[in-house]
Short mmCIF file of C-alpha atoms in Angstrom, two decimals:
data_model
loop_
_atom_site.label_atom_id
_atom_site.label_comp_id
_atom_site.label_asym_id
_atom_site.label_seq_id
_atom_site.Cartn_x
_atom_site.Cartn_y
_atom_site.Cartn_z
CA UNK A 25 -16.68 -9.70 -12.08
CA UNK A 26 -17.00 -13.07 -10.72
CA UNK A 27 -20.59 -13.76 -9.75
CA UNK A 28 -21.45 -10.55 -8.97
CA UNK A 29 -24.73 -9.63 -11.42
CA UNK A 30 -26.24 -6.68 -12.58
CA UNK A 31 -28.71 -5.46 -15.42
CA UNK A 32 -26.83 -3.73 -18.37
CA UNK A 33 -28.92 -1.07 -18.85
CA UNK A 34 -31.66 1.14 -17.36
CA UNK A 35 -33.33 4.36 -18.63
CA UNK A 36 -35.04 6.98 -16.65
CA UNK A 37 -36.76 10.30 -17.01
CA UNK A 38 -35.35 12.99 -15.27
CA UNK A 39 -36.96 13.45 -11.86
CA UNK A 40 -38.33 10.07 -11.45
CA UNK A 41 -36.46 7.51 -9.15
CA UNK A 42 -33.85 5.35 -10.24
CA UNK A 43 -33.45 1.54 -8.74
CA UNK A 44 -30.22 -0.30 -9.88
CA UNK A 45 -30.02 -3.82 -8.90
CA UNK A 46 -27.21 -6.15 -7.79
CA UNK A 47 -26.98 -9.87 -6.77
CA UNK A 48 -23.97 -11.44 -5.25
CA UNK A 49 -23.19 -14.94 -4.35
CA UNK A 50 -20.96 -15.02 -1.08
CA UNK A 51 -22.94 -14.75 2.05
CA UNK A 52 -19.78 -14.22 4.17
CA UNK A 53 -18.90 -10.73 2.23
CA UNK A 54 -18.95 -8.06 5.12
CA UNK A 55 -19.04 -4.90 3.14
CA UNK A 56 -21.17 -4.09 -0.12
CA UNK A 57 -20.40 -0.93 -2.27
CA UNK A 58 -21.98 1.06 -4.98
CA UNK A 59 -19.47 2.92 -7.49
CA UNK A 60 -20.16 5.36 -10.37
CA UNK A 61 -18.11 5.58 -13.22
CA UNK A 62 -18.42 8.32 -15.68
CA UNK A 63 -16.83 8.44 -19.17
CA UNK A 64 -13.20 8.20 -19.07
CA UNK A 65 -13.12 8.32 -15.23
CA UNK A 66 -12.13 6.04 -12.50
CA UNK A 67 -14.55 4.64 -10.41
CA UNK A 68 -15.84 6.92 -7.25
CA UNK A 69 -17.29 5.21 -4.33
CA UNK A 70 -20.75 6.47 -3.68
CA UNK A 71 -21.73 4.76 -0.72
CA UNK A 72 -21.39 1.28 1.33
CA UNK A 73 -23.47 -0.61 3.59
CA UNK A 74 -22.21 -2.96 6.30
CA UNK A 75 -23.69 -6.82 5.82
CA UNK A 76 -25.65 -6.71 9.31
CA UNK A 77 -27.72 -3.58 8.10
CA UNK A 78 -30.66 -3.66 5.95
CA UNK A 79 -30.77 -0.13 4.67
CA UNK A 80 -28.79 2.66 4.53
CA UNK A 81 -29.69 6.40 3.26
CA UNK A 82 -27.21 9.21 2.17
CA UNK A 83 -29.04 12.26 0.72
CA UNK A 84 -30.55 11.09 -2.58
CA UNK A 85 -28.86 7.51 -2.13
CA UNK A 86 -30.81 4.86 -0.49
CA UNK A 87 -29.13 1.20 -0.44
CA UNK A 88 -31.47 -1.82 0.63
CA UNK A 89 -29.74 -5.07 1.32
CA UNK A 90 -31.57 -8.47 1.63
CA UNK A 91 -28.99 -10.69 2.91
CA UNK A 92 -30.95 -13.63 2.89
CA UNK A 93 -31.38 -13.51 -1.11
CA UNK A 94 -27.97 -11.81 -1.41
CA UNK A 95 -29.52 -9.09 -3.08
CA UNK A 96 -28.54 -5.17 -3.33
CA UNK A 97 -30.01 -2.18 -4.73
CA UNK A 98 -29.50 1.33 -5.26
CA UNK A 99 -32.13 3.95 -5.49
CA UNK A 100 -31.69 7.27 -6.61
CA UNK A 101 -34.46 9.82 -5.77
CA UNK A 102 -35.20 12.61 -8.13
CA UNK A 103 -32.53 11.54 -10.87
CA UNK A 104 -30.52 13.87 -12.76
CA UNK A 105 -28.88 14.40 -16.09
CA UNK A 106 -25.58 14.32 -14.05
CA UNK A 107 -26.45 10.71 -12.61
CA UNK A 108 -25.82 9.39 -16.16
CA UNK A 109 -23.06 6.68 -15.69
CA UNK A 110 -22.10 3.20 -15.15
CA UNK A 111 -23.01 2.06 -11.69
CA UNK A 112 -20.93 -0.68 -9.97
CA UNK A 113 -21.95 -2.83 -6.86
CA UNK A 114 -18.96 -4.50 -5.19
CA UNK A 115 -18.58 -7.01 -2.37
CA UNK A 116 -15.76 -7.11 -0.21
CA UNK A 117 -14.33 -10.82 0.26
CA UNK A 118 -11.78 -11.66 2.85
CA UNK A 119 -9.78 -8.88 4.32
CA UNK A 120 -9.33 -6.54 1.31
CA UNK A 121 -10.43 -8.11 -1.97
CA UNK A 122 -13.25 -6.34 -3.73
CA UNK A 123 -15.18 -8.06 -6.65
CA UNK A 124 -17.12 -5.96 -9.05
CA UNK A 125 -20.13 -6.88 -10.73
CA UNK A 126 -20.58 -6.07 -14.56
CA UNK A 127 -22.00 -2.67 -14.10
CA UNK A 128 -25.32 -0.95 -14.76
CA UNK A 129 -25.59 1.89 -17.58
CA UNK A 130 -27.70 4.47 -16.38
CA UNK A 131 -29.19 6.92 -18.55
CA UNK A 132 -31.43 10.03 -17.43
CA UNK A 133 -33.41 11.81 -20.43
CA UNK A 134 -35.58 15.08 -20.13
CA UNK B 11 -4.92 17.05 -2.09
CA UNK B 12 -3.95 15.22 -5.41
CA UNK B 13 -5.81 11.95 -6.16
CA UNK B 14 -4.27 8.62 -7.46
CA UNK B 15 -2.16 9.54 -10.57
CA UNK B 16 -1.89 7.30 -13.58
CA UNK B 17 0.15 7.63 -16.72
CA UNK B 18 -0.09 7.47 -19.76
CA UNK B 19 -3.90 7.93 -20.00
CA UNK B 20 -3.90 6.21 -23.35
CA UNK B 21 -1.12 3.88 -24.90
CA UNK B 22 -1.76 2.07 -28.70
CA UNK B 23 0.99 -0.58 -29.12
CA UNK B 24 1.60 -3.19 -31.57
CA UNK B 25 1.45 -6.94 -30.21
CA UNK B 26 4.82 -8.65 -28.98
CA UNK B 27 5.84 -5.34 -27.75
CA UNK B 28 6.53 -4.50 -24.08
CA UNK B 29 4.20 -1.87 -22.29
CA UNK B 30 4.16 -0.06 -18.71
CA UNK B 31 2.07 1.58 -16.61
CA UNK B 32 2.58 4.16 -13.75
CA UNK B 33 0.64 4.88 -10.66
CA UNK B 34 1.36 7.28 -7.92
CA UNK B 35 -0.99 6.65 -4.85
CA UNK B 36 -2.37 9.08 -2.52
CA UNK B 37 0.37 9.99 0.19
CA UNK B 38 -0.08 7.92 3.18
CA UNK B 39 -1.89 4.96 1.69
CA UNK B 40 -0.39 1.81 2.44
CA UNK B 41 -2.46 -0.46 0.17
CA UNK B 42 -2.31 -0.34 -3.45
CA UNK B 43 -4.47 -2.24 -6.18
CA UNK B 44 -4.03 -2.95 -9.95
CA UNK B 45 -7.26 -3.46 -11.58
CA UNK B 46 -7.91 -4.71 -15.32
CA UNK B 47 -11.27 -3.48 -16.63
CA UNK B 48 -12.31 -5.00 -19.88
CA UNK B 49 -14.67 -3.18 -22.18
CA UNK B 50 -18.28 -3.60 -21.05
CA UNK B 51 -17.31 -5.25 -17.78
CA UNK B 52 -16.36 -4.51 -14.19
CA UNK B 53 -12.86 -4.10 -13.00
CA UNK B 54 -11.02 -7.10 -11.85
CA UNK B 55 -7.97 -7.24 -9.38
CA UNK B 56 -4.87 -8.28 -10.73
CA UNK B 57 -2.49 -7.63 -7.82
CA UNK B 58 -2.86 -5.72 -4.52
CA UNK B 59 0.22 -4.60 -2.31
CA UNK B 60 0.67 -3.64 1.35
CA UNK B 61 3.66 -1.14 1.46
CA UNK B 62 5.87 -3.15 -0.92
CA UNK B 63 4.59 -6.42 -0.33
CA UNK B 64 2.69 -8.07 -3.01
CA UNK B 65 -0.10 -9.70 -0.86
CA UNK B 66 -2.49 -10.90 -3.53
CA UNK B 67 -1.28 -11.62 -6.93
CA UNK B 68 -3.41 -14.82 -7.58
CA UNK B 69 -5.07 -13.01 -10.75
CA UNK B 70 -1.89 -11.84 -12.38
CA UNK B 71 -0.95 -13.62 -15.46
CA UNK B 72 2.61 -14.08 -14.42
CA UNK B 73 3.99 -15.30 -17.52
CA UNK B 74 3.75 -11.80 -19.16
CA UNK B 75 2.58 -9.47 -16.48
CA UNK B 76 4.99 -8.15 -13.45
CA UNK B 77 4.60 -5.34 -11.02
CA UNK B 78 6.59 -3.59 -8.77
CA UNK B 79 6.16 -0.85 -5.65
CA UNK B 80 9.37 0.29 -4.85
CA UNK B 81 9.87 1.51 -1.41
CA UNK B 82 6.19 1.45 -0.84
CA UNK B 83 5.02 4.19 -2.79
CA UNK B 84 4.75 4.18 -6.69
CA UNK B 85 4.07 1.38 -8.47
CA UNK B 86 4.34 0.13 -12.35
CA UNK B 87 2.82 -2.44 -13.92
CA UNK B 88 4.43 -4.16 -17.09
CA UNK B 89 3.38 -6.33 -19.79
CA UNK B 90 5.91 -8.07 -22.18
CA UNK B 91 4.77 -9.18 -24.66
CA UNK B 92 1.54 -7.59 -25.28
CA UNK B 93 -1.31 -9.49 -26.49
CA UNK B 94 -4.59 -8.45 -28.59
CA UNK B 95 -6.33 -9.56 -25.51
CA UNK B 96 -4.70 -7.26 -23.14
CA UNK B 97 -6.39 -4.19 -24.68
CA UNK B 98 -8.34 -3.07 -21.92
CA UNK B 99 -8.34 -0.05 -18.97
CA UNK B 100 -5.67 -0.53 -16.39
CA UNK B 101 -6.91 1.24 -13.25
CA UNK B 102 -4.83 2.03 -10.19
CA UNK B 103 -6.34 2.30 -6.60
CA UNK B 104 -4.88 3.02 -3.04
CA UNK B 105 -6.46 2.99 0.19
CA UNK B 106 -5.24 3.35 3.94
CA UNK B 107 -5.41 -0.32 4.13
CA UNK B 108 -7.46 -0.68 7.09
CA UNK B 109 -10.78 -2.53 7.05
CA UNK B 110 -13.31 -0.87 4.69
CA UNK B 111 -11.38 2.23 4.31
CA UNK B 112 -12.49 3.82 0.95
CA UNK B 113 -10.58 2.67 -2.19
CA UNK B 114 -9.70 5.89 -4.41
CA UNK B 115 -9.03 5.13 -7.94
CA UNK B 116 -7.05 6.81 -10.66
CA UNK B 117 -8.42 7.75 -14.15
CA UNK B 118 -6.91 4.60 -15.60
CA UNK B 119 -4.75 3.64 -18.75
CA UNK B 120 -6.48 2.52 -21.81
CA UNK B 121 -4.11 0.21 -23.67
CA UNK B 122 -5.02 -0.68 -27.27
CA UNK B 123 -2.93 -3.58 -28.83
CA UNK B 124 -2.89 -3.61 -32.60
#
């Protein structure tokens, strides 16, 4: 993706928390998203946050947004083996254009 | 309710051959997107439709790629002729079209050009 950066890999033990980070460049982006992609599957929207919010929690997922630093993070509590996948952050530019990051591969080991 | 359906799931062709991908969006979704996802990268938008009108095709390589959305429902994406660098997963997505409405993705078509 153009100018949306993520670390490539993250490995965590089952039961621990996972934190996936993302930096973006367009300060005018209105919404920021986290998508999950499992092998051979399309993208599934996990959660999103409006740009005027700092935090959003949804069950095991917590999204933190630092708009000043253009930094977005996704925390997964009590990570399970089923959480193993590639996670993409995305920013909405303009009316309806999503710019995706390069993805972070999360591996959960027992 | 059926999700976004794409076909075929996999396609292997020789370079310089034509290829077409088909997408059936979720019923009632006005907005349809085609994305290309190269290996190890995030999806990149190729074209976006609002009903039958292509409203954003700035990233579509128009010398070899074409797309259409007949009657504002199904869509096809065509490549003619294909090049080795076109090998990727082509994803279709649809949404209701309003601001921040969730975009639902199909499983994609994995194209391999040999």
